PDB file of C-alpha atoms in Angstrom:
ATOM      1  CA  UNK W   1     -14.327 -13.007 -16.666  1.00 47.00           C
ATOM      2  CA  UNK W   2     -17.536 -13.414 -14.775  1.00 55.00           C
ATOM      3  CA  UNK W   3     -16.348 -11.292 -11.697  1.00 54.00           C
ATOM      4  CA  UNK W   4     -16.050  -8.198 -13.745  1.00 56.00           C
ATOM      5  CA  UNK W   5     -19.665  -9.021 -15.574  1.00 57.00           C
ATOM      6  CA  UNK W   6     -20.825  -8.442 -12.599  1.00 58.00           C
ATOM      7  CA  UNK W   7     -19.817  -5.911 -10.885  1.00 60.00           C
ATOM      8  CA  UNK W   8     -20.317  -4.379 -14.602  1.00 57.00           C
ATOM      9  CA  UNK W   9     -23.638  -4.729 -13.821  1.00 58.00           C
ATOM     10  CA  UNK W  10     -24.297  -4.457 -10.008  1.00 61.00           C
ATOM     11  CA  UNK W  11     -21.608  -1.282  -9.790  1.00 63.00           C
ATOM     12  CA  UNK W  12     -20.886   0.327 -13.572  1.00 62.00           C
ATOM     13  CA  UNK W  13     -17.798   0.556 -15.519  1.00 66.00           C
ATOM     14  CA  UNK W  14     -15.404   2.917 -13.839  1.00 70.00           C
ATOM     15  CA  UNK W  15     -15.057   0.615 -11.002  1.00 69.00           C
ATOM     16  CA  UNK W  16     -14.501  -2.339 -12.598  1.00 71.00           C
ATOM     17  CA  UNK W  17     -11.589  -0.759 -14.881  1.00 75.00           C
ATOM     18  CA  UNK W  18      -9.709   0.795 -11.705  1.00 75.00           C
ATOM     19  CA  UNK W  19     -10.234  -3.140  -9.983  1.00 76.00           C
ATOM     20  CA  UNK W  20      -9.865  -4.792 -12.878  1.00 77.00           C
ATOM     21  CA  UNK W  21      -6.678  -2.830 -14.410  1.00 80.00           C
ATOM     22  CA  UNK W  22      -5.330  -3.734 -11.072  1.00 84.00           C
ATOM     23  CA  UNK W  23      -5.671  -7.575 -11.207  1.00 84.00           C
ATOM     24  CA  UNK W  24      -4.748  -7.442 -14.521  1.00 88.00           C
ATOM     25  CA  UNK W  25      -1.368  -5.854 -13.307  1.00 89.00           C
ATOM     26  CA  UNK W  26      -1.213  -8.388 -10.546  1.00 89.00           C
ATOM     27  CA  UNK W  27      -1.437 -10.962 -12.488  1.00 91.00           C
ATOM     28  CA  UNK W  28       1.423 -10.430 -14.426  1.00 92.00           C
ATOM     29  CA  UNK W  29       3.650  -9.423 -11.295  1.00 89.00           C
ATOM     30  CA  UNK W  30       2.093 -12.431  -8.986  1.00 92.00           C
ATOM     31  CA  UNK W  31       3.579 -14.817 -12.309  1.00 92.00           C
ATOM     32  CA  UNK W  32       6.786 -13.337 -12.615  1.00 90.00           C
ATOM     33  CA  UNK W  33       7.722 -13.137  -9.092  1.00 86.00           C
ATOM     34  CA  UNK W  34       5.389 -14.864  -6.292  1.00 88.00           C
ATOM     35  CA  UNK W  35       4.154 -17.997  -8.152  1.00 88.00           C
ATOM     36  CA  UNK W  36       7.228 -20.350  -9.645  1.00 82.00           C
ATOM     37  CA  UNK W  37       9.498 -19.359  -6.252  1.00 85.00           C
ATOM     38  CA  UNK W  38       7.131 -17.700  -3.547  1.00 89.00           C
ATOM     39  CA  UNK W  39       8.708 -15.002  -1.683  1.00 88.00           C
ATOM     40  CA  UNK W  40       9.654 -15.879   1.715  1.00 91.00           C
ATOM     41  CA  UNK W  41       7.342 -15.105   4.600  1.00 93.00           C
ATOM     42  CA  UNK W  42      10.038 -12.827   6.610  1.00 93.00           C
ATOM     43  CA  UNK W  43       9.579 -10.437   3.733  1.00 91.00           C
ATOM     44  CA  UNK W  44       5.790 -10.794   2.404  1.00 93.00           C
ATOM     45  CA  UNK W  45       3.870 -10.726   5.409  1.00 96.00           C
ATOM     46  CA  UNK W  46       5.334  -7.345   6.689  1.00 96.00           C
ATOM     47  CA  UNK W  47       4.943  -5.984   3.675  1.00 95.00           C
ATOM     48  CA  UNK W  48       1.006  -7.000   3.454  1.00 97.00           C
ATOM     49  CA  UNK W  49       0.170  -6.435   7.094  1.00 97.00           C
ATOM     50  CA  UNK W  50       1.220  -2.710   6.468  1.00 97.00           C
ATOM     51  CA  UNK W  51      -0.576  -1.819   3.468  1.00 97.00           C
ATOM     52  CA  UNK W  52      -3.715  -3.438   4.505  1.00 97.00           C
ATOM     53  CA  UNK W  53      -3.520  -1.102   7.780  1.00 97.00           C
ATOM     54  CA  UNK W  54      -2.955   1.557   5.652  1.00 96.00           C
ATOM     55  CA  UNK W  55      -6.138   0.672   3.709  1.00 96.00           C
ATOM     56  CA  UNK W  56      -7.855  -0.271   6.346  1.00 96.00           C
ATOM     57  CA  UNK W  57      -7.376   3.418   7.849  1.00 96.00           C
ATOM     58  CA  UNK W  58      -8.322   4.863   4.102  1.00 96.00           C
ATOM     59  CA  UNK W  59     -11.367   2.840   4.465  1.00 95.00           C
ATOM     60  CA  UNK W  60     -12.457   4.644   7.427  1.00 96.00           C
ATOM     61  CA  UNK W  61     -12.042   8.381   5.556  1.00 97.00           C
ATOM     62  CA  UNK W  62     -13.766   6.928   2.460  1.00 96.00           C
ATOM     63  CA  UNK W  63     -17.336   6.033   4.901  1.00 96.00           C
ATOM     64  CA  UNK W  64     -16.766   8.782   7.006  1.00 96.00           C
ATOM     65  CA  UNK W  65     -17.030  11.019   3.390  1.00 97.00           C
ATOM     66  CA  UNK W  66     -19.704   8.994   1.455  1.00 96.00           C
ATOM     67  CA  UNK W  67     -17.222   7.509  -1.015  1.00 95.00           C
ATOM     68  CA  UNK W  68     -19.880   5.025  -2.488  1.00 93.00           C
ATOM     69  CA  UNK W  69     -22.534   7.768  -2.847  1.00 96.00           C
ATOM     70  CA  UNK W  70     -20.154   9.985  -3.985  1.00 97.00           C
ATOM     71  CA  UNK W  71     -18.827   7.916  -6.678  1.00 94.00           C
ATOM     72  CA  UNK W  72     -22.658   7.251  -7.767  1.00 94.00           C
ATOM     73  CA  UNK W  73     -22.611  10.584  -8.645  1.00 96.00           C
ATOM     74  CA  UNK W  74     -19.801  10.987  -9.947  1.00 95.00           C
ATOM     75  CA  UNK W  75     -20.143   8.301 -12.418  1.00 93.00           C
ATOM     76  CA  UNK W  76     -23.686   7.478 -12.463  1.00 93.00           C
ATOM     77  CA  UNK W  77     -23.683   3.990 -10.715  1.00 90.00           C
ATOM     78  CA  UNK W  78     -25.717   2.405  -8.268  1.00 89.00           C
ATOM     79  CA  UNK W  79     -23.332   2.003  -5.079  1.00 86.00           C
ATOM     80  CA  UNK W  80     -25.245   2.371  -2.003  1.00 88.00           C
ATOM     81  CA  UNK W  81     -23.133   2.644   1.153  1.00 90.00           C
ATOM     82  CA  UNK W  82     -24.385  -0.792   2.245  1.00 90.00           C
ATOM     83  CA  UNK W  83     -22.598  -2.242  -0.639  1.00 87.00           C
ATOM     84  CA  UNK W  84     -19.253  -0.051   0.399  1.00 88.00           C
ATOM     85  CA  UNK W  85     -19.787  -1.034   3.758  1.00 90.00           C
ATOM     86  CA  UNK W  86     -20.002  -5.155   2.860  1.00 90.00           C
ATOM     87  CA  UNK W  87     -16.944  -5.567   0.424  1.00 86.00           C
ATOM     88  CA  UNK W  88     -14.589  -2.814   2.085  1.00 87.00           C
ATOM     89  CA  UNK W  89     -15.650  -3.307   6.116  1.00 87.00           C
ATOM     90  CA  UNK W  90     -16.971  -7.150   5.908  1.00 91.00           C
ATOM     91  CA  UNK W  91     -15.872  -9.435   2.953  1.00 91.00           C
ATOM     92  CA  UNK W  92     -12.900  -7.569   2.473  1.00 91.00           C
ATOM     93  CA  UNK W  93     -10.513  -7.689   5.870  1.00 93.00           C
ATOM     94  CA  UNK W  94     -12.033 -11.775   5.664  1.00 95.00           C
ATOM     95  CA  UNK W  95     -10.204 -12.061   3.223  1.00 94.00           C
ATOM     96  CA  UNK W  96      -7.116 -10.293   4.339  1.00 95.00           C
ATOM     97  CA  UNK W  97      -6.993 -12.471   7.445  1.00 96.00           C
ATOM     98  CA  UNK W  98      -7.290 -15.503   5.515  1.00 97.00           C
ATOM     99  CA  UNK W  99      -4.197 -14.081   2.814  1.00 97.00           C
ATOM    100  CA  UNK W 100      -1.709 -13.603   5.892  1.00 97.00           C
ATOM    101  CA  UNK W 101      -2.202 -16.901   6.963  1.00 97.00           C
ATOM    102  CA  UNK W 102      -1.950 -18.050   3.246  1.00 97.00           C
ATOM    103  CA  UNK W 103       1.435 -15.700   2.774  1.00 96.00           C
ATOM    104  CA  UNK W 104       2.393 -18.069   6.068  1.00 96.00           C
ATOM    105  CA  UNK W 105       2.076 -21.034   4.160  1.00 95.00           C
ATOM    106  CA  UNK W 106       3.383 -19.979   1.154  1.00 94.00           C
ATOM    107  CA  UNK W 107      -0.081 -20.692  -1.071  1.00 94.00           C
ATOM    108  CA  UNK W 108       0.260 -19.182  -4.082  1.00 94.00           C
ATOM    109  CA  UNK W 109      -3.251 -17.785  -4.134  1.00 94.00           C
ATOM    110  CA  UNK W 110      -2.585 -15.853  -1.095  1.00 96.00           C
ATOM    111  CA  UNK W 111       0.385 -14.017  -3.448  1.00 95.00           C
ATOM    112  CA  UNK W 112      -2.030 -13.127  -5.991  1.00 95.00           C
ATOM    113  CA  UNK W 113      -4.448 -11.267  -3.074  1.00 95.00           C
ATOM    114  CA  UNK W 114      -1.128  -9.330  -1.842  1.00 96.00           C
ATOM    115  CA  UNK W 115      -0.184  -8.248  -4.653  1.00 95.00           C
ATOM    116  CA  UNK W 116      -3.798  -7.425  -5.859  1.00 94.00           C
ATOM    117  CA  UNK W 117      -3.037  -5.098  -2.510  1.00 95.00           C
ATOM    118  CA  UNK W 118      -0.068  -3.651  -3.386  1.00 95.00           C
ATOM    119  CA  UNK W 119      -1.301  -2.554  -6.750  1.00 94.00           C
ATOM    120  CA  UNK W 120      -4.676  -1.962  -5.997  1.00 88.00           C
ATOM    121  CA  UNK W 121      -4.088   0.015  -3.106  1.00 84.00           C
ATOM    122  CA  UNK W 122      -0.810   0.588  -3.741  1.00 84.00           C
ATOM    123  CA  UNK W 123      -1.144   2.303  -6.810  1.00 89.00           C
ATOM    124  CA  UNK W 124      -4.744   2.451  -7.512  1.00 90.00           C
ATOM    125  CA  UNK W 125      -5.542   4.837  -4.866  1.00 92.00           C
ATOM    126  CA  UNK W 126      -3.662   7.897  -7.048  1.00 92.00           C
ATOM    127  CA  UNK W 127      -7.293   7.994  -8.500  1.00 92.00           C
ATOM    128  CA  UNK W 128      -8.362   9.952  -5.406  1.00 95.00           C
ATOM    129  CA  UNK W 129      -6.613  12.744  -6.338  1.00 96.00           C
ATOM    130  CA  UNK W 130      -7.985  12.920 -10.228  1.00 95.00           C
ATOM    131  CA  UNK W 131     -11.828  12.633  -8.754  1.00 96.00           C
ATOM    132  CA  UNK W 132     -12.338  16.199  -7.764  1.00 97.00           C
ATOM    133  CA  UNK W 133     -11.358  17.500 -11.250  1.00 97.00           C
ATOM    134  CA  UNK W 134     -13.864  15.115 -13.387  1.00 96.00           C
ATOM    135  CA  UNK W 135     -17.648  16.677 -13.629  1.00 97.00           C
ATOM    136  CA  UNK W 136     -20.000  14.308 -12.052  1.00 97.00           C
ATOM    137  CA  UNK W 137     -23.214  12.602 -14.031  1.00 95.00           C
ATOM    138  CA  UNK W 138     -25.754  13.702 -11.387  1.00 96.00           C
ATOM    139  CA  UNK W 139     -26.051  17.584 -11.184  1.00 96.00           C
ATOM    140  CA  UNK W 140     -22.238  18.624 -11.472  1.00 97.00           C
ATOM    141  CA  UNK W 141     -23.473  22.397 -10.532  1.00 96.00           C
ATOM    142  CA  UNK W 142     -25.344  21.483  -7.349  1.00 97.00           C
ATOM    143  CA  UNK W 143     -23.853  21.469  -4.315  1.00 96.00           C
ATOM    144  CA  UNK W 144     -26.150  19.905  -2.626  1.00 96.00           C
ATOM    145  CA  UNK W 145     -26.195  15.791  -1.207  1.00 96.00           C
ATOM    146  CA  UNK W 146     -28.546  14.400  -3.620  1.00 96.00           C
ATOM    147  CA  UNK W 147     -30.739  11.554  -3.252  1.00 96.00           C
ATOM    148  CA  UNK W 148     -31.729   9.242  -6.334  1.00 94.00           C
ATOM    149  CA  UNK W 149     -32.444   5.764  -7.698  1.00 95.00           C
ATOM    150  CA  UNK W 150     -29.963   4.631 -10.007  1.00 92.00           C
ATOM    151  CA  UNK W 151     -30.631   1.333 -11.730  1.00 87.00           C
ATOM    152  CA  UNK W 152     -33.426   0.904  -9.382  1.00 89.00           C
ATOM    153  CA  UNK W 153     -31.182   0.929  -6.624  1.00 90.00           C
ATOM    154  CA  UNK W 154     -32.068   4.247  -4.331  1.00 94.00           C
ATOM    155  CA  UNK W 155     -28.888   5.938  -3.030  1.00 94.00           C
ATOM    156  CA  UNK W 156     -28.718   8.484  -0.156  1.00 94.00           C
ATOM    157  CA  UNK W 157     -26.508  11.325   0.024  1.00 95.00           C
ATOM    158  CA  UNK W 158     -24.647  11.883  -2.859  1.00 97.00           C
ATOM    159  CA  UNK W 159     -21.971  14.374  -2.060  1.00 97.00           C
ATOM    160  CA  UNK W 160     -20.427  16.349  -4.661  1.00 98.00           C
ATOM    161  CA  UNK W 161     -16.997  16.620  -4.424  1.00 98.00           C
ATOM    162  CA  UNK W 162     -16.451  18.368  -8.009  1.00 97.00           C
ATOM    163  CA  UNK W 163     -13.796  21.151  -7.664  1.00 97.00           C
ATOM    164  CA  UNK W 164     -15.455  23.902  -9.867  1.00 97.00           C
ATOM    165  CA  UNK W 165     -18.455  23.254  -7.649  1.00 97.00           C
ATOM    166  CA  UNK W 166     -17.549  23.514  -4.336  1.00 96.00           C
ATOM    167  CA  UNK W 167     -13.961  25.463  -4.713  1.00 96.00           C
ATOM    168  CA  UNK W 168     -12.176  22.999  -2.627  1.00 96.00           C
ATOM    169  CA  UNK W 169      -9.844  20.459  -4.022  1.00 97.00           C
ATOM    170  CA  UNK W 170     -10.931  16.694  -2.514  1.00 98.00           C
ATOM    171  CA  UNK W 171     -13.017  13.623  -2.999  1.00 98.00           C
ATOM    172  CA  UNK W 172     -14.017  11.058  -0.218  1.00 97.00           C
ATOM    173  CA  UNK W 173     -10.806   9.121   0.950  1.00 96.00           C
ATOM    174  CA  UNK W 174      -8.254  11.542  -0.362  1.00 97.00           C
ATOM    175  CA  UNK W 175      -6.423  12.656   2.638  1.00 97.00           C
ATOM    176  CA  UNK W 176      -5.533   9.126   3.605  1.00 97.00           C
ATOM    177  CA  UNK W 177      -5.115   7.669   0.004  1.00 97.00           C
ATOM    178  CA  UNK W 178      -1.614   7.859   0.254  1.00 96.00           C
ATOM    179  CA  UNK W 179      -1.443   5.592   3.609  1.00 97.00           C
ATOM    180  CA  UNK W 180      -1.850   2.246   1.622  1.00 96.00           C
ATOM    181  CA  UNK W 181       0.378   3.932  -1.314  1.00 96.00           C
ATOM    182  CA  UNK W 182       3.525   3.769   0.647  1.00 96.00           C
ATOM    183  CA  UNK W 183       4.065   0.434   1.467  1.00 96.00           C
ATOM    184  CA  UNK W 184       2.089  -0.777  -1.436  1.00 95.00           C
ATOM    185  CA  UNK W 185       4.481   0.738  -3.729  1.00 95.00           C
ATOM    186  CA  UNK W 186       7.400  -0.038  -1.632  1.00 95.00           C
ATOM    187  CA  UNK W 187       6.393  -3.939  -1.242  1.00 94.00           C
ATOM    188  CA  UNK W 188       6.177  -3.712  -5.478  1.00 93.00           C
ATOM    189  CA  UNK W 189       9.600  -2.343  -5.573  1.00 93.00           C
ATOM    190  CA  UNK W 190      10.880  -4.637  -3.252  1.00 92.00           C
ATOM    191  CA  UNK W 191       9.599  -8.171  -4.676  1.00 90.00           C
ATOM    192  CA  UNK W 192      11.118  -6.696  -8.222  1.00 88.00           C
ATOM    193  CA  UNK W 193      14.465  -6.327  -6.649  1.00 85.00           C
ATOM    194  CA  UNK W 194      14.476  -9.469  -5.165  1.00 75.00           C
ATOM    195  CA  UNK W 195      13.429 -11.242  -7.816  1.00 68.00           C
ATOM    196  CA  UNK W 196      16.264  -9.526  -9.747  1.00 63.00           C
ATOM    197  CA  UNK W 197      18.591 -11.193  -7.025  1.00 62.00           C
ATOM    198  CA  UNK W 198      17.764 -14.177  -7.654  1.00 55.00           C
ATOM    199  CA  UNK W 199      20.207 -16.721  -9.279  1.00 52.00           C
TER     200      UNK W 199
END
């Protein structure tokens, strides 16, 4: 409950219901299949290593096309691309190396974090492709970077990826959104058949 406070309040609300829906949804398939009998190594790890390249490759596209300042715009939230740039490029594959090891040893908390992946960016990641059609907050005609403080945090280089605008259909990340869908999707398809398998 306090994790989504704040990044209510640090990021804004769209963010926190595309992250949140997904842990929500990981949750429930973490319980059901991971947690009372946790899914053997051999077939986990594989599955995690590849998704998290895929994202990690996604990640790159998203900084390379101002996907924090772009979403600021979009939605009217204060995320600088130092933030981006500390929970996607720092904190983030931190705690993917620590999960693998975890998925190693069986630790349940290391299933939750995969299958956080796997739904996150797994499944998550369609959102990409719904961006370029919503209007953004800041200055949906301009097509222009903008610059602005938002919640008295100042944001450079808001790009606006809105389709009417600019007449091409993409937001930041969208070419390589589908890398982490794959095997995200797959590994979710995979840990519900085996746990229909099971005796």
């Amino acid at each position: 409950m306090i994790l989504p406070l704040i990044g209510y309040i640090k990021i804004g609300l769209p963010p926190v219901i595309i992250v949140g829906g997904s842990a929500i949804l990981a949750l429930f398939l973490w319980y059901f299949i991971y947690l009372k009998r946790p899914v053997e190594p051999k077939v986990m790890l594989p599955l995690f290593v590849f998704t998290v390249a895929g994202l990690q490759i996604h990640i790159i596209e998203e900084y390379l096309s101002g996907f924090g300042p772009a979403m600021s715009r979009l939605f009217n939230i204060p995320w600088s691309e130092r933030s981006f740039l500390m929970v996607f490029a720092l904190v983030g594959p931190t705690i993917y190396t620590l999960t693998t090891w975890g998925l190693y040893k069986k630790i349940p908390l290391a299933g939750f974090v995969a299958c956080f992946i796997f739904i996150g960016p797994g499944v998550a990641e369609f959102t990409h492709f719904i961006f370029p059609l919503i209007s953004p907050q800041l200055e949906p005609g301009n097509i222009s970077s903008i610059s602005r403080e938002i919640k008295g945090v100042h944001i450079d280089a808001m790009p606006n990826y809105y389709y009417k605008t600019t007449g091409e259909y993409y937001f930041a990340g969208m070419y390589t959104a589908i890398l982490p869908m794959i095997p995200g999707i797959y590994a979710i398809c995979r840990l519900i058949r085996k746990r229909s398998d099971r005796p």
